[in-house]
Short mmCIF file of C-alpha atoms in Angstrom, two decimals:
data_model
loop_
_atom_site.label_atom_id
_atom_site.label_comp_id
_atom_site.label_asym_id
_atom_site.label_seq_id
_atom_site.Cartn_x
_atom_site.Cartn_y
_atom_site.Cartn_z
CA UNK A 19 -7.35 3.69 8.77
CA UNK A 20 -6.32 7.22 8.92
CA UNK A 21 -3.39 9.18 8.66
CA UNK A 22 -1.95 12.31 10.71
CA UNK A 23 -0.43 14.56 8.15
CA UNK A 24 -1.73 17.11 5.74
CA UNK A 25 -1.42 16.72 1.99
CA UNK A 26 1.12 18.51 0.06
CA UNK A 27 -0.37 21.80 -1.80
CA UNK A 28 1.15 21.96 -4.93
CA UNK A 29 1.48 25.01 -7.38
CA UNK A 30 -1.93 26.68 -9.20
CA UNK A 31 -3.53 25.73 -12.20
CA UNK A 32 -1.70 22.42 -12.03
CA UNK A 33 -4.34 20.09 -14.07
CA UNK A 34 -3.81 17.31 -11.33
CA UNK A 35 -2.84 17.47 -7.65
CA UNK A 36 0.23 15.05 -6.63
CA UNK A 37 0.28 13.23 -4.62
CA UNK A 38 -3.24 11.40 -4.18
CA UNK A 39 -3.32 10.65 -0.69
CA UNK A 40 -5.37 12.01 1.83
CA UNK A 41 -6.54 10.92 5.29
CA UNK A 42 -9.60 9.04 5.11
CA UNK A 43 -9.18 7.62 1.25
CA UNK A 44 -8.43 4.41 -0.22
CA UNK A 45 -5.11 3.64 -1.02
CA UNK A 46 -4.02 3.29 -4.19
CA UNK A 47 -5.92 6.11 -4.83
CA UNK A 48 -9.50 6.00 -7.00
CA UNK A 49 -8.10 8.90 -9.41
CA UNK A 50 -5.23 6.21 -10.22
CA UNK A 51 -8.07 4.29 -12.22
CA UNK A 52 -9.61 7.16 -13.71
CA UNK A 53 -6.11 8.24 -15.13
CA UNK A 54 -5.73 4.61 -17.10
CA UNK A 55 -9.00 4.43 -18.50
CA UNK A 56 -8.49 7.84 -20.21
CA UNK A 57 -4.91 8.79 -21.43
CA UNK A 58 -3.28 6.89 -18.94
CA UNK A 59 0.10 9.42 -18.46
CA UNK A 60 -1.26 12.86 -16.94
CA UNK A 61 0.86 15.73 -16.37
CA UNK A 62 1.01 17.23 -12.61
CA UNK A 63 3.77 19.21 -10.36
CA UNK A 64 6.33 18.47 -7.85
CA UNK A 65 6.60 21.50 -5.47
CA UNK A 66 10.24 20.94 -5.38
CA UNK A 67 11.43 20.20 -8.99
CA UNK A 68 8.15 21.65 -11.16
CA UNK A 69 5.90 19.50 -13.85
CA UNK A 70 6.43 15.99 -13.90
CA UNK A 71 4.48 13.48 -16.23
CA UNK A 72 2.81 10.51 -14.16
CA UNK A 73 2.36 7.35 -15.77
CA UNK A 74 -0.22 4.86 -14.83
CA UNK A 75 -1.10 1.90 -17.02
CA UNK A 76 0.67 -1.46 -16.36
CA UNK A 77 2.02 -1.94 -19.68
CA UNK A 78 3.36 2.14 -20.21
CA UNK A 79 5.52 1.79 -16.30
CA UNK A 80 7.28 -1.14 -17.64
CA UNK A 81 8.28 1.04 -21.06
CA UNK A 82 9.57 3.64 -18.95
CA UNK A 83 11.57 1.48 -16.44
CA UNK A 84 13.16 -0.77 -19.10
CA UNK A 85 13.94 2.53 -22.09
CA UNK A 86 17.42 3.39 -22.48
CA UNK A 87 15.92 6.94 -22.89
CA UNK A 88 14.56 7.20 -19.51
CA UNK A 89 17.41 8.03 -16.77
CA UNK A 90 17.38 7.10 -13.59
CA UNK A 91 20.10 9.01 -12.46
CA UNK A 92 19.00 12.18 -9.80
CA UNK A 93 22.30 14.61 -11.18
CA UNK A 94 20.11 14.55 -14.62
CA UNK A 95 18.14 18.26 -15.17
CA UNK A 96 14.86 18.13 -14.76
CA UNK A 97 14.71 14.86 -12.53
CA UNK A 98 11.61 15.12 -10.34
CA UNK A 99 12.61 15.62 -6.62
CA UNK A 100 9.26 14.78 -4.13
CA UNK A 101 11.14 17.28 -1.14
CA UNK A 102 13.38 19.85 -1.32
CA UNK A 103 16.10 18.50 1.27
CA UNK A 104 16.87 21.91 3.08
CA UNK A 105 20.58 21.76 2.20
CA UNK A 106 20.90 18.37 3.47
CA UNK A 107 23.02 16.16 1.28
CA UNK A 108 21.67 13.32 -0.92
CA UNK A 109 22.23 9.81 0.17
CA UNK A 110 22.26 9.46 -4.35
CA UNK A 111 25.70 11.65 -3.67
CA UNK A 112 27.30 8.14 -1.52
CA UNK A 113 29.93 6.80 -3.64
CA UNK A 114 28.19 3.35 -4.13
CA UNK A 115 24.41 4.16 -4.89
CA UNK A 116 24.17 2.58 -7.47
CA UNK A 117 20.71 3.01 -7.69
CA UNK A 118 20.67 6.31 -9.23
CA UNK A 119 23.03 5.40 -11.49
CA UNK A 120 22.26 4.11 -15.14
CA UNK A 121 23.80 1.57 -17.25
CA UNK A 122 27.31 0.63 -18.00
CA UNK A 123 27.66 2.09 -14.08
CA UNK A 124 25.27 0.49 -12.63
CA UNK A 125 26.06 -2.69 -14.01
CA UNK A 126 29.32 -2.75 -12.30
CA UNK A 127 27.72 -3.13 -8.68
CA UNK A 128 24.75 -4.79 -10.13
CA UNK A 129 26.74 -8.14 -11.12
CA UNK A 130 28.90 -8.37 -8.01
CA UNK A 131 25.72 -8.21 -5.76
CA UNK A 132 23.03 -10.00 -8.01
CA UNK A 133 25.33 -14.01 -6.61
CA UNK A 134 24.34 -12.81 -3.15
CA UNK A 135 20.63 -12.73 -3.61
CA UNK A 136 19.40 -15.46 -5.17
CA UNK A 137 16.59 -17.93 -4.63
CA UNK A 138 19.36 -20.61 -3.72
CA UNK A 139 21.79 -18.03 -1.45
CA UNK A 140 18.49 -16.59 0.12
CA UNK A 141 17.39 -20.45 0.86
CA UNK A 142 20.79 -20.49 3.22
CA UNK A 143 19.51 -17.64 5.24
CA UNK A 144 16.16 -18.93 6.26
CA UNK A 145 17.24 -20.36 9.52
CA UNK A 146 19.12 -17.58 10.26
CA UNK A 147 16.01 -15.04 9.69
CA UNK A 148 13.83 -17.44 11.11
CA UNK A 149 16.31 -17.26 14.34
CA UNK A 150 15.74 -13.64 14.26
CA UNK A 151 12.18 -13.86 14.19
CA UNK A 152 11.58 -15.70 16.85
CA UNK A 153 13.92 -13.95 18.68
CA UNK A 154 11.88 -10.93 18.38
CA UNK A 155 8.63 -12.69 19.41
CA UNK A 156 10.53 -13.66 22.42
CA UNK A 157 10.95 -10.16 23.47
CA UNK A 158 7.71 -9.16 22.78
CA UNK A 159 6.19 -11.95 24.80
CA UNK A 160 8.52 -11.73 27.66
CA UNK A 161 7.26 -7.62 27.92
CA UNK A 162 3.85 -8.42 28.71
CA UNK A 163 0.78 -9.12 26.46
CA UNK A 164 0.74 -5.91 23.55
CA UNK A 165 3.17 -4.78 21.52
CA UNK A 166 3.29 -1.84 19.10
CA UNK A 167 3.96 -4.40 16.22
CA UNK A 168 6.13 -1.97 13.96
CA UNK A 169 8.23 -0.72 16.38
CA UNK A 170 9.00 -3.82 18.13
CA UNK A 171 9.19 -6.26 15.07
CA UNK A 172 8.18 -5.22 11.17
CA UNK A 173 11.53 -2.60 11.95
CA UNK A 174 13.95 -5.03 13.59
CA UNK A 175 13.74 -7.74 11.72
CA UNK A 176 14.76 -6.52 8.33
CA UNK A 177 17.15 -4.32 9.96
CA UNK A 178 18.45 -7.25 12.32
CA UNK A 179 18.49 -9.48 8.94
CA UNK A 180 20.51 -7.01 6.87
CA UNK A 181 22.83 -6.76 9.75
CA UNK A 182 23.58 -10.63 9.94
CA UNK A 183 24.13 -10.87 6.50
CA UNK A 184 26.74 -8.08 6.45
CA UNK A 185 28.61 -9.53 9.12
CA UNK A 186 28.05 -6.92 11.91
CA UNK A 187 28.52 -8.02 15.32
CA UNK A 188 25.99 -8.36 17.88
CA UNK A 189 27.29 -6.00 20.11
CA UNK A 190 26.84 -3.54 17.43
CA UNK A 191 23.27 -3.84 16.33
CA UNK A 192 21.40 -1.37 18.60
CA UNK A 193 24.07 0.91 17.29
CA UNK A 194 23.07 -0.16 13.54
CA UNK A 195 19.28 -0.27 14.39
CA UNK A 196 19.19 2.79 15.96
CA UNK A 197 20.57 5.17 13.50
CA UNK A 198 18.76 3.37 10.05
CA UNK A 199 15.69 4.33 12.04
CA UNK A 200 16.35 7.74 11.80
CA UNK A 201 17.13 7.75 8.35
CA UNK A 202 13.86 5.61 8.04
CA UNK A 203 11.41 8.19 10.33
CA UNK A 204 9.33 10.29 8.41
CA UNK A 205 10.11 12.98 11.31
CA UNK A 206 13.53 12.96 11.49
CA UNK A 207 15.15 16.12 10.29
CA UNK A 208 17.43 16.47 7.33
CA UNK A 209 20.51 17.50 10.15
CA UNK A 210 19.67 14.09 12.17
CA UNK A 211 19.22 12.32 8.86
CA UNK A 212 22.16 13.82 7.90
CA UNK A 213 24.35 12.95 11.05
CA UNK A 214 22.80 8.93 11.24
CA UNK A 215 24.20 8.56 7.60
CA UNK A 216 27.51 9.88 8.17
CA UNK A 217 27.84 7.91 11.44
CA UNK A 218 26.78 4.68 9.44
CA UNK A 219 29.58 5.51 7.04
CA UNK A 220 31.93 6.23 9.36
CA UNK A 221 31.25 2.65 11.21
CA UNK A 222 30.93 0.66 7.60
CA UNK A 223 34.28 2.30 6.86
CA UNK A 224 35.62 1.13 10.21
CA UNK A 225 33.79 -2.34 10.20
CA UNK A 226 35.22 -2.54 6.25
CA UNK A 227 39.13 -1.99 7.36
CA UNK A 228 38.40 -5.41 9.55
CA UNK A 229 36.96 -7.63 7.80
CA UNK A 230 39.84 -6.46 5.32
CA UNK A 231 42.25 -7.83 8.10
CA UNK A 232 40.15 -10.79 9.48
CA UNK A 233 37.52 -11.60 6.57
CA UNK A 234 34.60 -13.71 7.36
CA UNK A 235 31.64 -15.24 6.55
CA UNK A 236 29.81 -12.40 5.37
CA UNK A 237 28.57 -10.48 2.93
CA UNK A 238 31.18 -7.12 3.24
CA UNK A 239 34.43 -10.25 3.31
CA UNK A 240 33.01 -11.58 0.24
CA UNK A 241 32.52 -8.13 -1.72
CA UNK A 242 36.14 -7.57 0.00
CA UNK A 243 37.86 -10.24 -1.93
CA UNK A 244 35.97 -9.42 -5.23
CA UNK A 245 37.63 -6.55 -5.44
CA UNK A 246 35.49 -4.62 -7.92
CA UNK A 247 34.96 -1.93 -6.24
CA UNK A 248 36.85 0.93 -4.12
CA UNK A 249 36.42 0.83 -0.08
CA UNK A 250 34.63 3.91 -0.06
CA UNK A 251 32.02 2.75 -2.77
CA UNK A 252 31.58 -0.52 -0.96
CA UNK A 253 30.71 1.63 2.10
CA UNK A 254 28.07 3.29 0.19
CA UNK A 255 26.59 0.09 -1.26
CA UNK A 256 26.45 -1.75 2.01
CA UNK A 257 24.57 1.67 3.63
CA UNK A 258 22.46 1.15 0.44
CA UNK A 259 21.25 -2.33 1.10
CA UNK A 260 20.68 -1.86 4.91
CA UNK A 261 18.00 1.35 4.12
CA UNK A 262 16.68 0.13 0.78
CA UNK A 263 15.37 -3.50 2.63
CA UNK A 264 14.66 -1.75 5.79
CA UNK A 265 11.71 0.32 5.73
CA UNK A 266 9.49 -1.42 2.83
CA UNK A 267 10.07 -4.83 4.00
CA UNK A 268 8.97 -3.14 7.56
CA UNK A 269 5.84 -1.93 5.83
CA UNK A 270 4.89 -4.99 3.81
CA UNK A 271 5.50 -7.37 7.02
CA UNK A 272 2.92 -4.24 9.03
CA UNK A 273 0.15 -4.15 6.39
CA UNK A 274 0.32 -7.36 6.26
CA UNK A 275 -0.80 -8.45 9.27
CA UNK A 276 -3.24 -6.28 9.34
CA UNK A 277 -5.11 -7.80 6.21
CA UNK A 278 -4.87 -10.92 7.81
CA UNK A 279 -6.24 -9.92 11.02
CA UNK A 280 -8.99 -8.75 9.14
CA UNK A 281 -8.94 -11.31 6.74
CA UNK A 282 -8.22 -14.97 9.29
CA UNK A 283 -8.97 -17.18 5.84
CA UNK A 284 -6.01 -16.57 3.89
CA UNK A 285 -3.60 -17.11 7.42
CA UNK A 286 -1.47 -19.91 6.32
CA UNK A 287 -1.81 -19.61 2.73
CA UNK A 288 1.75 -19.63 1.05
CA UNK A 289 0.50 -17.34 -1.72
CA UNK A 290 -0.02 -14.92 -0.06
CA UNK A 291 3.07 -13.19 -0.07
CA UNK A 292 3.10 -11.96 -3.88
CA UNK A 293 -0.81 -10.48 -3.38
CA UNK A 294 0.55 -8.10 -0.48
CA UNK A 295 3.44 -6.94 -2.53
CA UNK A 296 1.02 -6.42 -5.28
CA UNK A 297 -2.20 -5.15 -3.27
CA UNK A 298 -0.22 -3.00 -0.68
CA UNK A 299 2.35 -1.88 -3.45
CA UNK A 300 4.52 0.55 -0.96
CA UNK A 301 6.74 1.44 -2.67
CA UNK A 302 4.51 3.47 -4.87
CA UNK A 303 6.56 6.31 -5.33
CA UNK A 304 10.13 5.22 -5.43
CA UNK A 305 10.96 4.84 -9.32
CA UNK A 306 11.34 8.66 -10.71
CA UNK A 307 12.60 9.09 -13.90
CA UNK A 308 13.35 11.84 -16.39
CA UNK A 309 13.96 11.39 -20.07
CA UNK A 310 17.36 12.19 -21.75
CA UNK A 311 15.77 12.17 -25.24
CA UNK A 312 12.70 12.76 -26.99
CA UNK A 313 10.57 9.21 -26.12
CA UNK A 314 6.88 8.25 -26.68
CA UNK A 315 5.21 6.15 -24.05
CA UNK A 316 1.49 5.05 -24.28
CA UNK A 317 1.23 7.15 -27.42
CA UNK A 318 2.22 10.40 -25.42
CA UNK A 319 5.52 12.15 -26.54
CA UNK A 320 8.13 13.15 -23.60
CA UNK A 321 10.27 15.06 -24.28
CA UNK A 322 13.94 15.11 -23.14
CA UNK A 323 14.35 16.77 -19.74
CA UNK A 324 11.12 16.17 -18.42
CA UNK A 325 10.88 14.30 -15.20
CA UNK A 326 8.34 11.16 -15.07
CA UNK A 327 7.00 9.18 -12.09
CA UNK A 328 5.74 6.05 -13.15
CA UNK A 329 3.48 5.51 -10.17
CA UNK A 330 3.69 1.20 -9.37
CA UNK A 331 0.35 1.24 -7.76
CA UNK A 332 -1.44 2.29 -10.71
CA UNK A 333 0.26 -0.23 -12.47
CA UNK A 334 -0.67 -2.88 -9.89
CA UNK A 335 -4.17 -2.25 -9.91
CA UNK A 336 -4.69 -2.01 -13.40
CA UNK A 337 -7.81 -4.36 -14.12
CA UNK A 338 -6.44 -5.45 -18.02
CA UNK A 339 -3.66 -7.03 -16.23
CA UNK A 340 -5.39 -7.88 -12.59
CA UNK A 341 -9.08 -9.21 -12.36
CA UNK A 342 -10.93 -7.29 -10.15
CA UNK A 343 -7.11 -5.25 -8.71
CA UNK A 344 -8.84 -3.76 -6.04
CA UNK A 345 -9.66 -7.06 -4.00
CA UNK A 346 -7.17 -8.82 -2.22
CA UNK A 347 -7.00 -12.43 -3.68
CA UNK A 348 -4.35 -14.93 -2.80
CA UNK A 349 -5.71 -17.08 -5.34
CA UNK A 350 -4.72 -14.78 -8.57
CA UNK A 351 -1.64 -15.16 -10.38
CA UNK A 352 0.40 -11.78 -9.17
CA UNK A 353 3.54 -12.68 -10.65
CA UNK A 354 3.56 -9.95 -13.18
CA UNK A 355 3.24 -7.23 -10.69
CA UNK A 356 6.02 -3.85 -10.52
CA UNK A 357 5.90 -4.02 -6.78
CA UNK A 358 9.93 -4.50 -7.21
CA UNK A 359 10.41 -2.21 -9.95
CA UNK A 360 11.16 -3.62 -13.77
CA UNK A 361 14.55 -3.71 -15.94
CA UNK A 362 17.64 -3.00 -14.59
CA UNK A 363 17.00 -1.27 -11.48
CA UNK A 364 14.42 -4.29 -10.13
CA UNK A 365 14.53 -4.48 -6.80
CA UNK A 366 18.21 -6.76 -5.73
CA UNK A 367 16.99 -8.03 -2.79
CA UNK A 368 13.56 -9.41 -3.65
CA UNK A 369 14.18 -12.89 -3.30
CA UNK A 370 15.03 -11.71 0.76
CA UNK A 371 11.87 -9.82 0.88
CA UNK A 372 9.78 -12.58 -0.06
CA UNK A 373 11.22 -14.70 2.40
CA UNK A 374 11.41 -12.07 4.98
CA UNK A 375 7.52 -11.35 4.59
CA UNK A 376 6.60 -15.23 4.47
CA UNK A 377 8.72 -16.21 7.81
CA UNK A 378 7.28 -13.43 10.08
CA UNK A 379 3.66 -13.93 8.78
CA UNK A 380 3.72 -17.68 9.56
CA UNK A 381 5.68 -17.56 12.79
CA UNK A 382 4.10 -14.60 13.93
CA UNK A 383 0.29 -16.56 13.69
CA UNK A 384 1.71 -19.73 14.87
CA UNK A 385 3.42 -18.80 18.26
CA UNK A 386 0.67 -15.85 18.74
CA UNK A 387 -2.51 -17.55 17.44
CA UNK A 388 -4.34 -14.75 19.71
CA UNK A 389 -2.98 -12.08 18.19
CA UNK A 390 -5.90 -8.94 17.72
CA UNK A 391 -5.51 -5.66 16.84
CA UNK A 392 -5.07 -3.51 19.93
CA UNK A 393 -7.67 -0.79 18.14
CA UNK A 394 -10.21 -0.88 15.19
CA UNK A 395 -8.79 -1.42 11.45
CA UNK A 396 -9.80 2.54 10.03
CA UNK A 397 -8.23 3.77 13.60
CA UNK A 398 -4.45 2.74 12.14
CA UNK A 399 -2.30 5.73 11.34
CA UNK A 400 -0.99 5.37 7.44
CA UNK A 401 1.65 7.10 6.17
CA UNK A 402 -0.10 9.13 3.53
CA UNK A 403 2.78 12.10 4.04
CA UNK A 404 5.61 10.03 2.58
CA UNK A 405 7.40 8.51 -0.49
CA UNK A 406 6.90 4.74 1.29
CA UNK A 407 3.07 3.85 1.71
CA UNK A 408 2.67 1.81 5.07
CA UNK A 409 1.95 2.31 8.80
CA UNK A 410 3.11 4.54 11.68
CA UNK A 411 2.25 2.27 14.16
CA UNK A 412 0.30 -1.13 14.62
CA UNK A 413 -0.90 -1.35 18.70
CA UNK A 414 -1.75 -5.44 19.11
CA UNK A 415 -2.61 -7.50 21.88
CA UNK A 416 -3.02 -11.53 22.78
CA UNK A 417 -4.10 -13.44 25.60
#
């Protein structure tokens, strides 16, 4: 698999180049090894925000995504910033995204949401995301006998899913679809990014003041009557949970099929659903960090005001926690992994994910048991030019 974009350069005499990924190399990257057998955090630069410390050992990300020290909040000085965003504003600037928020702040939107995801309340939505599912398959059959597999089902479905669950009507989904694929589209510019997240708002806002008047069974009603938070910071937090399960569950569902295509023996095996997340790790880059005091992690002092990227990858393939990490095994316990982050800011909607991922892998092989890829394996485009590891496009065909 290759990718289409040129690395980043980053500034001179920086001791090690960030990030790792280049067209025509492994992913995680091999230097991610090399960096935990020696002093496991390195430092390296961020064109857009200066040095940064990376952290790669399994047992040192976990320290820095569960220390009270270690902020996750963007507004901080010296928090690393992968792009500069051309005067475009920052979706962390939504009232609502809670995600780059820390602790008591976060909490607040943390404990309303945590009852809605669940193993038990994601068990109620199976037959609703197995509806959508097959509803997708449908399409895709009914056009003919190739699809491009991302565009035409790892993106709808989460998108589609989120969509149920927040109660927005049918008639409105293209609508929905359409513009969280701009913010989701590596070429989008900041002004379209820009313009798709203020017409979300707008519509939340609208679709809010509704379900205000005429509440129903739905996600938005039910945050509605809890009443622990304002209508525009509910608007923010529903925007949040739309992009933040959109694009990595879109990636995970895309890679893997591909492994499976390549791999037939494991199609069918209910395990393995925590390997990908482990293995594929996509969301490698998501978790930066900067300390707000002087903290020592893996034996290396960091000093307050310098940003951190604990990179998950690293931590996923790091053999003292995962025999052989680099081999895709169904059969190994992967519980343990940092695919969803660690501590307070673990990933809400995991439970959803997992489901998500295990529904379209088994339906997808069941009703299309001829499913190939439409071009070799190393052919694929990757995204090696963004913060989300995961494919551009995935051509298939069946008979």
């Amino acid at each position: 698999m290759t990718a289409d974009a040129e690395t980043t350069t980053f500034a001179p005499g920086c001791p090690v180049a960030f990030p790792l990924r280049r067209p025509g190399r492994p992913f995680p990257p091999p230097e991610y090894a090399d960096y935990r057998a020696g002093e496991g955090l390195v430092r390296s630069e961020l064109p857009a925000s200066g040095p940064v410390w990376l952290v790669t050992r399994h047992e040192d990300v976990r320290a820095v995504l569960t220390d009270p020290r270690i902020s996750a909040d963007p507004s901080r000085p010296g928090f690393p910033r992968a792009r500069r965003t051309g005067g475009a504003p920052s979706q962390s600037e939504v009232p609502g995204w809670f995600v780059a928020l820390d602790p008591p702040e976060h909490d607040r939107f943390r404990k309303t949401l945590i009852p809605e995801f669940t193993v038990r309340k994601v068990r109620e939505l199976r037959p609703a995301i197995q509806q959508i599912v097959d509803e997708r398959i449908d399409a895709m059959l009914a056009a003919g006998d190739s699809a491009d597999l991302i565009a035409d089902f790892a993106l709808s479905v989460p998108s589609l899913v989120i969509s149920d669950l927040l109660g927005v009507p049918k008639a409105d989904r293209d609508f929905f679809e359409a513009k969280t694929r701009v913010l989701v589209t590596l070429s989008s510019t900041d002004e379209e990014r820009d313009a798709a997240s203020k017409a979300l708002l707008r519509y939340l806002n609208r679709l809010i003041q509704i379900k205000d008047r005429r509440p129903g069974e739905d996600l938005i009603s039910r945050l509605i009557q809890a009443n622990t938070m304002s209508r525009q910071e509910l608007s923010g937090v529903s925007m949040l949970l739309l992009i933040a399960g959109h694009e990595t569950t879109a990636n995970n569902i895309g890679l893997g099929v591909v492994q499976l295509l390549t791999n037939p023996k494991w199609i069918g095996d209910d395990r393995i659903v925590e390997e990908m997340l482990r293995y594929y790790s996509v969301a490698d880059l998501v978790s930066f960090r900067v300390a707000v005091e002087d903290v020592e992690i893996g034996g290396q002092l960091i000093k307050a005001g310098e940003g951190i990227v604990p990179l998950i990858a690293a931590a996923n393939h790091d053999g003292s926690v995962f025999d052989k990490p680099d081999e895709f095994n169904p059969e190994r316990s992967a519980r343990s992994h940092v695919a969803f982050g660690y501590g307070v800011h673990q990933c809400l909607g995991q439970n959803l994910v997992r489901v998500e991922m295990e529904i379209a892998y088994r339906t997808l092989f069941e009703r299309i048991p001829t499913l190939e890829l439409a071009v070799p394996a190393e052919e694929l485009s990757l995204k090696y030019d963004g913060v989300l590891f995961g494919l551009h496009g995935l051509p298939v065909t069946w008979s």
